Coordinates of C-alpha atoms and ligand atoms in Angstrom, one line a residue:
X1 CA 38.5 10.9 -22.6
X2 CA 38.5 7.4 -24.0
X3 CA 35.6 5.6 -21.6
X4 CA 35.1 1.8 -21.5
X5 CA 31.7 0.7 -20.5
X6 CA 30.8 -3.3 -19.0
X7 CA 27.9 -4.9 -19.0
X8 CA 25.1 -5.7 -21.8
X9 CA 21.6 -5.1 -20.4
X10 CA 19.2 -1.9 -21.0
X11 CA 21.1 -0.3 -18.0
X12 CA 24.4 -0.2 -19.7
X13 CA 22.5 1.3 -23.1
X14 CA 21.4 4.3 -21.2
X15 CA 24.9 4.6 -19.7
X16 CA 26.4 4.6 -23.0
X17 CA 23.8 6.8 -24.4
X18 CA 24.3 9.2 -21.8
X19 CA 28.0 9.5 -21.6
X20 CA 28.0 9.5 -25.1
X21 CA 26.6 12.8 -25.2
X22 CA 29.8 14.3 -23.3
X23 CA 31.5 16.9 -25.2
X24 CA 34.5 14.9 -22.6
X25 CA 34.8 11.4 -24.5
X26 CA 36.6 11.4 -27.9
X27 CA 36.4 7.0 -27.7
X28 CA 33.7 4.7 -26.0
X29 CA 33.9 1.2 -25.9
X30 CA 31.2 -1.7 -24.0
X31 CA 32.2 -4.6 -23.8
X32 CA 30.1 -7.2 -24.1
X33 CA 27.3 -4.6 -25.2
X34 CA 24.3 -5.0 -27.7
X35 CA 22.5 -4.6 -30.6
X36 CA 21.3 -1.2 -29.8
X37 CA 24.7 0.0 -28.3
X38 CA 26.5 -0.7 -31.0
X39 CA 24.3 1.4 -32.8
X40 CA 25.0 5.0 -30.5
X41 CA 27.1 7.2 -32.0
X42 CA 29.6 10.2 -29.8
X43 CA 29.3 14.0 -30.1
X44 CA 32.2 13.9 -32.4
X45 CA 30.3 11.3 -35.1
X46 CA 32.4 8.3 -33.5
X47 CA 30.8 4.7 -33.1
X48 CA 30.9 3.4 -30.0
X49 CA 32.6 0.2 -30.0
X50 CA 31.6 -2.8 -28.6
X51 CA 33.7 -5.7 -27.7
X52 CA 33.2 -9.5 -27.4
X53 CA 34.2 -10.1 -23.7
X54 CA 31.7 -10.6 -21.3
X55 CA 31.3 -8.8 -18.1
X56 CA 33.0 -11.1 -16.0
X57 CA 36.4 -12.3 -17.7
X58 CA 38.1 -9.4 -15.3
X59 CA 41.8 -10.4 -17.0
X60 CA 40.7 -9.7 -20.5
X61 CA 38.9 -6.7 -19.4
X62 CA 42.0 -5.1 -17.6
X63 CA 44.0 -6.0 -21.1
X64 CA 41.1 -4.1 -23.1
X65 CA 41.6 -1.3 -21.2
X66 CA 45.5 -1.1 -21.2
X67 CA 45.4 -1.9 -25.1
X68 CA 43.2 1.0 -25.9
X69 CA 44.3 3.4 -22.8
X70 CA 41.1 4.3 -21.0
X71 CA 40.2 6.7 -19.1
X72 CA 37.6 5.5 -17.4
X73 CA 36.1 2.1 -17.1
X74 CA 32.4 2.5 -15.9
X75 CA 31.1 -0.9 -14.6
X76 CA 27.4 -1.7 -14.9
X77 CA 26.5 -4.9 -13.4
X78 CA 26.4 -6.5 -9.9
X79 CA 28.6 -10.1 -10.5
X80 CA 31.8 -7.9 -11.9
X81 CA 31.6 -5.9 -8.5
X82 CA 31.7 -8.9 -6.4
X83 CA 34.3 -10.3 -7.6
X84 CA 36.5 -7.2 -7.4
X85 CA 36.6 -6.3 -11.0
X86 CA 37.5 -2.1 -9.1
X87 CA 40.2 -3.5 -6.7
X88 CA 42.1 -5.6 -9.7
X89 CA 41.8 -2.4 -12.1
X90 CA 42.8 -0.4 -9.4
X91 CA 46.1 -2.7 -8.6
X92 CA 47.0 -2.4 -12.8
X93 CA 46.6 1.8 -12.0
X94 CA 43.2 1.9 -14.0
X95 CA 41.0 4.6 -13.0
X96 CA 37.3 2.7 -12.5
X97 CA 34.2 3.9 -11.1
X98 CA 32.2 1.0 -9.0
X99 CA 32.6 0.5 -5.8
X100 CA 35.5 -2.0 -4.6
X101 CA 34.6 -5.5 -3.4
X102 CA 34.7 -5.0 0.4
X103 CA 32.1 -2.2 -0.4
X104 CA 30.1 -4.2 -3.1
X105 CA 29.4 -6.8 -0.4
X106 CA 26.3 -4.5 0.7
X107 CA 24.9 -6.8 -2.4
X108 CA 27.1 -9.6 -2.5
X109 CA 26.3 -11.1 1.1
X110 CA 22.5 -9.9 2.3
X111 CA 24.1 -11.2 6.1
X112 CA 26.8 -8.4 6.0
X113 CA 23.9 -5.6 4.7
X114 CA 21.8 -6.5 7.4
X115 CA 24.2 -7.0 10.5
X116 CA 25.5 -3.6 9.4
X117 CA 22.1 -2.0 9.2
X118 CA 21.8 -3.0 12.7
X119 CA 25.1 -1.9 13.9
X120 CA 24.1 1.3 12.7
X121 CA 20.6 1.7 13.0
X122 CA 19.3 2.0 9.9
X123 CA 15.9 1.6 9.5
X124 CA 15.1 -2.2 8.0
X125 CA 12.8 -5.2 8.8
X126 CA 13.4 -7.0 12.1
X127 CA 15.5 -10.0 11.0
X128 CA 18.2 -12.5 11.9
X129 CA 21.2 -14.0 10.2
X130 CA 21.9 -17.8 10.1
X131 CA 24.2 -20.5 9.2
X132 CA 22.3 -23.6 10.1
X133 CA 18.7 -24.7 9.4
X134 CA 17.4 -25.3 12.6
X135 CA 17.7 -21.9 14.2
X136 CA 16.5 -20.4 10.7
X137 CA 13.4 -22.4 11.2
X138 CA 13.2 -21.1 14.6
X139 CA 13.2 -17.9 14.5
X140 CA 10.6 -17.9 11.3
X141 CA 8.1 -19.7 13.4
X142 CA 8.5 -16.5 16.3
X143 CA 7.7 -14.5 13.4
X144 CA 4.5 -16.5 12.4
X145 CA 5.9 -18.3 9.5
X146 CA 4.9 -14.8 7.4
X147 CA 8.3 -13.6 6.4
X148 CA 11.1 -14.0 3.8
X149 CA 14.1 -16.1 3.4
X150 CA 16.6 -14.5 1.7
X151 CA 19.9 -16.6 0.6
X152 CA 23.1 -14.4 1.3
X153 CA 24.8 -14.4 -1.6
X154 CA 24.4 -13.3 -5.4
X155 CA 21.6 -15.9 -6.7
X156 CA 20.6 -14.2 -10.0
X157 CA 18.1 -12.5 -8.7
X158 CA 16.3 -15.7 -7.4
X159 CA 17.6 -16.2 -4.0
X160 CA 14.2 -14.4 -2.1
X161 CA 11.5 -16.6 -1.0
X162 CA 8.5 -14.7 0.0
X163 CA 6.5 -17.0 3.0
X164 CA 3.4 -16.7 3.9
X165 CA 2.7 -19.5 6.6
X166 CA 5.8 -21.8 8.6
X167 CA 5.0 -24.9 6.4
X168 CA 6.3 -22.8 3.5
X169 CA 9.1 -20.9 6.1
X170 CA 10.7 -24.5 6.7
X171 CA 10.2 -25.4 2.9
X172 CA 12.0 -22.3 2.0
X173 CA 14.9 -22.6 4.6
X174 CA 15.2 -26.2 3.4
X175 CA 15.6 -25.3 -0.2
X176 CA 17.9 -22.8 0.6
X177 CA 19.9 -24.2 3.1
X178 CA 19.8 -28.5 3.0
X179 CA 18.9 -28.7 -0.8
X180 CA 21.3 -26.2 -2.0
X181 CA 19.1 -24.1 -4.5
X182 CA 21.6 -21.6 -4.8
X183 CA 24.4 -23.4 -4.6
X184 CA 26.7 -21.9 -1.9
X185 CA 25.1 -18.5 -2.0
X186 CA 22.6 -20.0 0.1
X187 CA 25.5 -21.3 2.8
X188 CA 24.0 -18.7 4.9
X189 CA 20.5 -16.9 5.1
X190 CA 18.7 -13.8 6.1
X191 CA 15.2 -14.2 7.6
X192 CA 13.4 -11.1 7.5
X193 CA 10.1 -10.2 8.9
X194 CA 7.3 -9.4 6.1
X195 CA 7.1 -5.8 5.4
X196 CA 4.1 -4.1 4.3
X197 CA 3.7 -1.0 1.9
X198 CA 4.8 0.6 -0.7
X199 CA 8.0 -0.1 -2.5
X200 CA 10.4 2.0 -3.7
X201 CA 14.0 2.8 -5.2
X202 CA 16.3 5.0 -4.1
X203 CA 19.8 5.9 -5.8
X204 CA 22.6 7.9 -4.0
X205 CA 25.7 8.3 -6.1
X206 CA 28.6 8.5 -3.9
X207 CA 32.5 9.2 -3.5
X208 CA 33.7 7.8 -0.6
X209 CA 32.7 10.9 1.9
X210 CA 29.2 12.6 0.1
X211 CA 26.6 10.9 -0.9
X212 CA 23.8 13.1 -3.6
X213 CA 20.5 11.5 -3.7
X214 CA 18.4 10.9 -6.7
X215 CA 14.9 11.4 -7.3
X216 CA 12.3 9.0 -6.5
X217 CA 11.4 5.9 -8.6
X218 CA 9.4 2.7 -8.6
X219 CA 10.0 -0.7 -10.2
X220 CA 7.7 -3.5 -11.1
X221 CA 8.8 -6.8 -10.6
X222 CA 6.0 -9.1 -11.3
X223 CA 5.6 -10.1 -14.9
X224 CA 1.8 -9.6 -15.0
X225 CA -0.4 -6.8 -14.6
X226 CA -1.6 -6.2 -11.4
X227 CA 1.8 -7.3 -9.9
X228 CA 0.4 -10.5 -10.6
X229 CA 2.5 -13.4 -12.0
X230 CA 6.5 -14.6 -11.2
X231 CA 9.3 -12.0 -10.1
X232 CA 11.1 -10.7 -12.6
X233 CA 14.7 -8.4 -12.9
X234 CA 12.0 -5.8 -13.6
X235 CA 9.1 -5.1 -16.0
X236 CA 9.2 -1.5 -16.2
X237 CA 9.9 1.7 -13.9
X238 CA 8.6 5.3 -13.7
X239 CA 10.1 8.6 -12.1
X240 CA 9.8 10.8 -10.0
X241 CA 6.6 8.4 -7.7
X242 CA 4.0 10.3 -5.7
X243 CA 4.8 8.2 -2.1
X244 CA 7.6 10.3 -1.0
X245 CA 7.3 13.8 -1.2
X246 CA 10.6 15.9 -1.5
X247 CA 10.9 17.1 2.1
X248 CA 9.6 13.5 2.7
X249 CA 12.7 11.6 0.5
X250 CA 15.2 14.2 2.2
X251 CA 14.2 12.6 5.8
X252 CA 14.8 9.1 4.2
X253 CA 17.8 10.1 2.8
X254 CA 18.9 11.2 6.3
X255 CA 18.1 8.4 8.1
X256 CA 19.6 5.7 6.1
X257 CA 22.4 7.7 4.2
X258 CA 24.4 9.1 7.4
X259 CA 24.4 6.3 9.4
X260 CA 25.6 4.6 6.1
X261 CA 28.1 7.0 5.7
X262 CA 29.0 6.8 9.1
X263 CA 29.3 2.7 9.6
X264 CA 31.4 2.7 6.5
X265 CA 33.9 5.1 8.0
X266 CA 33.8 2.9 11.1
X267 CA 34.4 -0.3 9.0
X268 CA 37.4 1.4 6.8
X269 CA 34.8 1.1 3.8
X270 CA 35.4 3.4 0.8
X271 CA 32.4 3.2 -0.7
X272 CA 32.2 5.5 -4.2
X273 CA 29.5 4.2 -6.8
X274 CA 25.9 4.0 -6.5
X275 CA 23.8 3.1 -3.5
X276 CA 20.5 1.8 -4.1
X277 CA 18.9 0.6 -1.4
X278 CA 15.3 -0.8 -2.0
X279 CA 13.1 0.4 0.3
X280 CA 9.6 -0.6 2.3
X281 CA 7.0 2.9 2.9
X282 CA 5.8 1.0 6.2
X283 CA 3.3 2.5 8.3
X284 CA 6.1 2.9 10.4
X285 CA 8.3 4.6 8.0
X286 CA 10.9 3.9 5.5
X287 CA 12.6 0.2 6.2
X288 CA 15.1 -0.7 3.9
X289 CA 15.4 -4.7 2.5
X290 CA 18.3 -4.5 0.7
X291 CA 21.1 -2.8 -0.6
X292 CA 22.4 -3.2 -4.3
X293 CA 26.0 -2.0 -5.3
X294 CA 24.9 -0.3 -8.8
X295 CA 22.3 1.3 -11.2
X296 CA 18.7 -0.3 -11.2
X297 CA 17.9 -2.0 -14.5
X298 CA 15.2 -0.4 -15.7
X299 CA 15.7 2.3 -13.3
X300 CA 18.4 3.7 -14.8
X301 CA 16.6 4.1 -18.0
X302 CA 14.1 6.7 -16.3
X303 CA 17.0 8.6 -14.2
X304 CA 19.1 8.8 -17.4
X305 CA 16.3 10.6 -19.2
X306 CA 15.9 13.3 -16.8
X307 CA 19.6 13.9 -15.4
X308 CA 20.6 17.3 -17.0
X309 CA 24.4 16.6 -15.7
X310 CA 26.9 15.8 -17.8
X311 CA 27.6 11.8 -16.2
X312 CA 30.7 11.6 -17.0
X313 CA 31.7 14.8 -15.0
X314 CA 29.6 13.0 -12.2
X315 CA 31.3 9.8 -12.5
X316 CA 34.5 11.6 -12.6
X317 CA 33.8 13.2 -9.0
X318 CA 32.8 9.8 -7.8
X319 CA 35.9 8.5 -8.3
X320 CA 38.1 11.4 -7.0
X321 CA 36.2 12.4 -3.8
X322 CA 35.2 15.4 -5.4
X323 CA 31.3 15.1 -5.7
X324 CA 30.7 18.2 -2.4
X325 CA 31.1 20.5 -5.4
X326 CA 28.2 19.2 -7.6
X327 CA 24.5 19.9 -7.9
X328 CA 22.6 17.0 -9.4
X329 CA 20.2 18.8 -11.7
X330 CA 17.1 17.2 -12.9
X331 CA 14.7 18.0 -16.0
X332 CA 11.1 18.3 -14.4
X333 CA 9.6 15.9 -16.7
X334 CA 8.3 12.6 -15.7
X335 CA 10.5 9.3 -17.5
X336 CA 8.6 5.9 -18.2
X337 CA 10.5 3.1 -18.8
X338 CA 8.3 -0.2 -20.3
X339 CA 10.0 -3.3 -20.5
X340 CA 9.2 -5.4 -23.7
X341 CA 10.2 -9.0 -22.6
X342 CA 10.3 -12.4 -24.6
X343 CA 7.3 -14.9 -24.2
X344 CA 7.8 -17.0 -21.2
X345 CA 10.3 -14.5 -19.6
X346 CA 10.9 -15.2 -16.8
X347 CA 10.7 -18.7 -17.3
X348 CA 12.1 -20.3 -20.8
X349 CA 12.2 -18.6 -24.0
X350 CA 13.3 -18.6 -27.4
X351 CA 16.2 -16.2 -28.9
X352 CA 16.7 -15.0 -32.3
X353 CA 13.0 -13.8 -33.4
X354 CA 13.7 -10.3 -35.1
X355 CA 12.0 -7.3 -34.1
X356 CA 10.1 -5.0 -36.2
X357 CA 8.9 -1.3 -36.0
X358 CA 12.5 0.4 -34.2
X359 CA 12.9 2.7 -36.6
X360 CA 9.1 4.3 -36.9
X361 CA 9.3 4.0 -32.7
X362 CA 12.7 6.0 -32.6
X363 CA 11.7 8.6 -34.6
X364 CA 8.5 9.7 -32.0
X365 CA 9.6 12.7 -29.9
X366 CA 10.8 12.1 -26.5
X367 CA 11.4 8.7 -26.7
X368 CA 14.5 6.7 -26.4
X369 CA 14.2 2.9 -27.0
X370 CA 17.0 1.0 -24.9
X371 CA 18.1 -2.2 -25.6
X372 CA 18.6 -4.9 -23.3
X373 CA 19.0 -8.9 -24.9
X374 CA 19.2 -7.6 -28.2
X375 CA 21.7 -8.6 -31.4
X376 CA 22.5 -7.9 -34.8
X377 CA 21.8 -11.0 -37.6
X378 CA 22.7 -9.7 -40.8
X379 CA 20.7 -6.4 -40.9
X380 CA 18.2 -7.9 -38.9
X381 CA 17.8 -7.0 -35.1
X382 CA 16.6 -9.4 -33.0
X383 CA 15.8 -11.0 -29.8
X384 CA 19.1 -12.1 -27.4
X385 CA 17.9 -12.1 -23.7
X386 CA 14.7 -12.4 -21.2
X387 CA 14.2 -8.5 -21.6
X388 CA 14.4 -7.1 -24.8
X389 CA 14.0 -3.4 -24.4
X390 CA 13.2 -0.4 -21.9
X391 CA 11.1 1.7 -24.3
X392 CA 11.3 5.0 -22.4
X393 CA 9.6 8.2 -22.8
X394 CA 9.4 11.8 -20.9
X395 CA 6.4 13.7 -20.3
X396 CA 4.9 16.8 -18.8
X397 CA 3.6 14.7 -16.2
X398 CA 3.4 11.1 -15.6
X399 CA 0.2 10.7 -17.9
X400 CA 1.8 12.1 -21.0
X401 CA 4.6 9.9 -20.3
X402 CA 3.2 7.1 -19.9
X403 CA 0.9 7.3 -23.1
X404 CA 4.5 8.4 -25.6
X405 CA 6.1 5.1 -24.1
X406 CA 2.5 2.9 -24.9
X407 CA 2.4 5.0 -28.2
X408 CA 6.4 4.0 -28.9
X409 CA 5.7 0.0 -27.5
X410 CA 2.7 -0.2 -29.8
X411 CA 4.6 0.6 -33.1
X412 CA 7.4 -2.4 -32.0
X413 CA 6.7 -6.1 -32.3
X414 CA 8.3 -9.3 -32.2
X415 CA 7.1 -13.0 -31.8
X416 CA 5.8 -13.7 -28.6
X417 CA 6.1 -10.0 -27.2
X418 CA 5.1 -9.5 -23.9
X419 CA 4.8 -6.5 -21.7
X420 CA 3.0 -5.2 -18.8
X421 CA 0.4 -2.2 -19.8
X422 CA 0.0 -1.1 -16.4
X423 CA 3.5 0.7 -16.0
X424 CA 3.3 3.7 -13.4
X425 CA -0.8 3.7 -13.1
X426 CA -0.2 2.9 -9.3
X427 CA 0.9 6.8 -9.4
X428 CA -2.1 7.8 -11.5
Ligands
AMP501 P1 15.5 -8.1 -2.2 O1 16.3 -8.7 -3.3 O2 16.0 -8.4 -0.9 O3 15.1 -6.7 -2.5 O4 14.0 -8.8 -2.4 C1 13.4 -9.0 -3.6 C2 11.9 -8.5 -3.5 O5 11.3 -9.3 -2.5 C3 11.8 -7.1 -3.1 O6 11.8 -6.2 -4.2 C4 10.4 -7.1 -2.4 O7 9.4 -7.0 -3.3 C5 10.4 -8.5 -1.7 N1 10.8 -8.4 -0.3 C6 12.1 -8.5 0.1 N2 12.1 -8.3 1.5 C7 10.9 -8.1 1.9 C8 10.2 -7.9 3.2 N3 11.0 -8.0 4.3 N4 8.9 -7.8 3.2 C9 8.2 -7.8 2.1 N5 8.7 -8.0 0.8 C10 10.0 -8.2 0.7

């Protein structure tokens, strides 16, 4: 099979990596891609290829794929999904896996995720959905002003305000709504109550009728230790977590998954991708605060590590219905995925400072360094992007993984490296 990969980040490494350990694909392609994909190599002693077109110029991407006759495209990223990259493949007869963009708008408008949550009572914050200010403002100040304004559409990322009185409520309906923050993603806004716990990620890779749920995992946004410091897209993830036991994630997966399965039926929504819904451990149970439309970045790196499957037979099912016949099989080891960002992520930062010590970190055992903003310059590798690299190891437990992905981080540098050192001690 001849696979074509989108997206640039340290998710799509670890999809590339991992597909391209198929005995199935003879040709794989990324386009954009990075430094470290360009460097992966197939079963058969093949390059993968990677091509200059970014992730969102959907016309030249559809011409890729007819040029070099795919098989597969395999989309990565959230933006390419909204704006029905699936559907337009689908009209030229490409086979894709992602969901289409009436299913990708459980990401791309947080108003549609949450009126559909309560349609069919999935678990989730109590909330409301607005289109004007004033009533925004309102219904904040019924919750206490502690609460968070969400802007409904795709805002990088940077479109949740977390509140923790009404003064900074109003100020963050305001910036949403009247000053335009997020341009017209904010046109409309969830307001959700504030949720506390223990968060988690969930994945459930689906084909339009089953769903098959991952393990567990957690991410850490904050850029400091402590979960101190600025959101980020993610500092660094582990797998499986301690806060859901099995029989524990199997209830979750029950009571969010089949009335998910069920409202999509209802709403003529073919949803076949992944489903990974972040999720609240309340007091009063699981509450889910958002739904994304694809792979976590970084948790894909960790899930990658220990899927035993073969992907691309698991893609393949996703896209033809078929995935009733499969067993997800996991290796018991724990993954640890440590994000190495550049200074000032996630703020400003410089580009081009070349990185040191990959090679004497690759060649540790059981660790696979991801890329993420990475390029080539000359022979040098070096910084492209906010995060750098998911330096990810497996482990007998969650200890041992933890030190081989500290070992692996400490033998890589670059100017200005930053990383959290507390990755997955809040499961120790
Ligand atoms: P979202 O993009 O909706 O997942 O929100 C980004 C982050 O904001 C989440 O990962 C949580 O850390 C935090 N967050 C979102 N909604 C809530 C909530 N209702 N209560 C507490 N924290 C929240």
């Amino acid at each position: 099979m001849k696979l074509l990969v989108i997206g640039s980040g340290g998710r799509e490494h670890a999809l590339v990596w991992k597909l391209a350990q198929s005995p199935h694909v003879t040709e794989l392609w990324c386009a954009p891609g990075n430094a470290g994909i360009a460097g992966e190599h197939l079963r058969n002693g093949k390059k993968v290829l990677c091509l200059d077109v970014a992730a969102d110029e959907l016309g030249t991407l559809v011409a890729c794929a007819q040029v070099n006759k795919i098989d597969l495209t395999v989309v990565g990223p959230d933006n390419p999904l909204a704006l029905g990259i699936v559907d337009l493949f689908q009209l030229h007869k490409l086979r894709i896996w992602g969901p289409n963009q009436k299913a990708a708008q459980f990401e791309s408008s947080k108003v549609f995720s949450q009126r559909f949550m309560a349609k069919y009572g999935i678990p989730t914050a109590r909330a409301g959905t607005f289109s004007n200010a004033k009533p925004a403002k309102a219904f904040a100040a019924s919750l206490g002003g502690r609460c968070v304004v969400k802007a409904d559409g795709l805002a990088l990322g940077k479109g949740v305000l977390i509140c923790a009185d009404q003064v900074e409520a109003k100020r963050a309906v305001d910036e949403i709504m009247v000053s335009k923050a997020f341009g017209a993603a904010g046109a409309r806004v969830v307001i959700q109550e504030y949720l506390e716990g223990t968060e988690v990620s969930l994945h459930a890779l689906c084909d339009g009728k089953t769903t098959k749920m991952f393990p567990t995992s957690q991410d850490h946004k904050r850029a400091l230790d402590g979960d101190l410091g600025l959101n980020t897209g993610g500092m660094g993830t582990y797998s499986p977590t301690p806060f859901l036991t099995d029989a524990q994630l199997a209830d979750t997966a029950k009571q969010v998954l089949e009335p998910f399965m069920r409202g999509c039926e209802a709403e003529g929504i073919d949803y076949r991708g992944i489903l990974y819904p972040g999720v609240m451990l309340t007091q009063d149970g699981p509450k889910i605060l958002e739904f994304n439309a694809r792979f976590g970045d970084p948790e894909t790196q960790v899930y990658l590590t220990r899927l035993e499957n073969d992907l691309v037979e698991l893609l393949d099912a996703s896209v033809n219905g078929k995935l009733g016949k499969l067993e997800l099989k996991w290796r018991p080891q724990a993954s640890v995925c440590v994000v190495m960002a550049s200074g000032g992520y996630p703020g400003n930062y410089v580009k081009g400072k070349p990185i040191l010590g990959l090679d004497q970190a690759a060649m540790l055992p059981n660790v696979k360094v991801f890329h993420a903003g990475t390029a080539r310059a000359g022979d040098q590798v070096v910084t492209n992007g906010g995060r750098v690299l998911g330096v990810t190891a497996l482990g007998p437990d969650l200890k041992a993984a933890q030190a081989a992905a500290y070992a692996a981080v400490e033998k890589i540098s670059f100017e200005g490296a930053h990383f959290r050192r507390d990755i997955a001690a809040k499961a120790m």
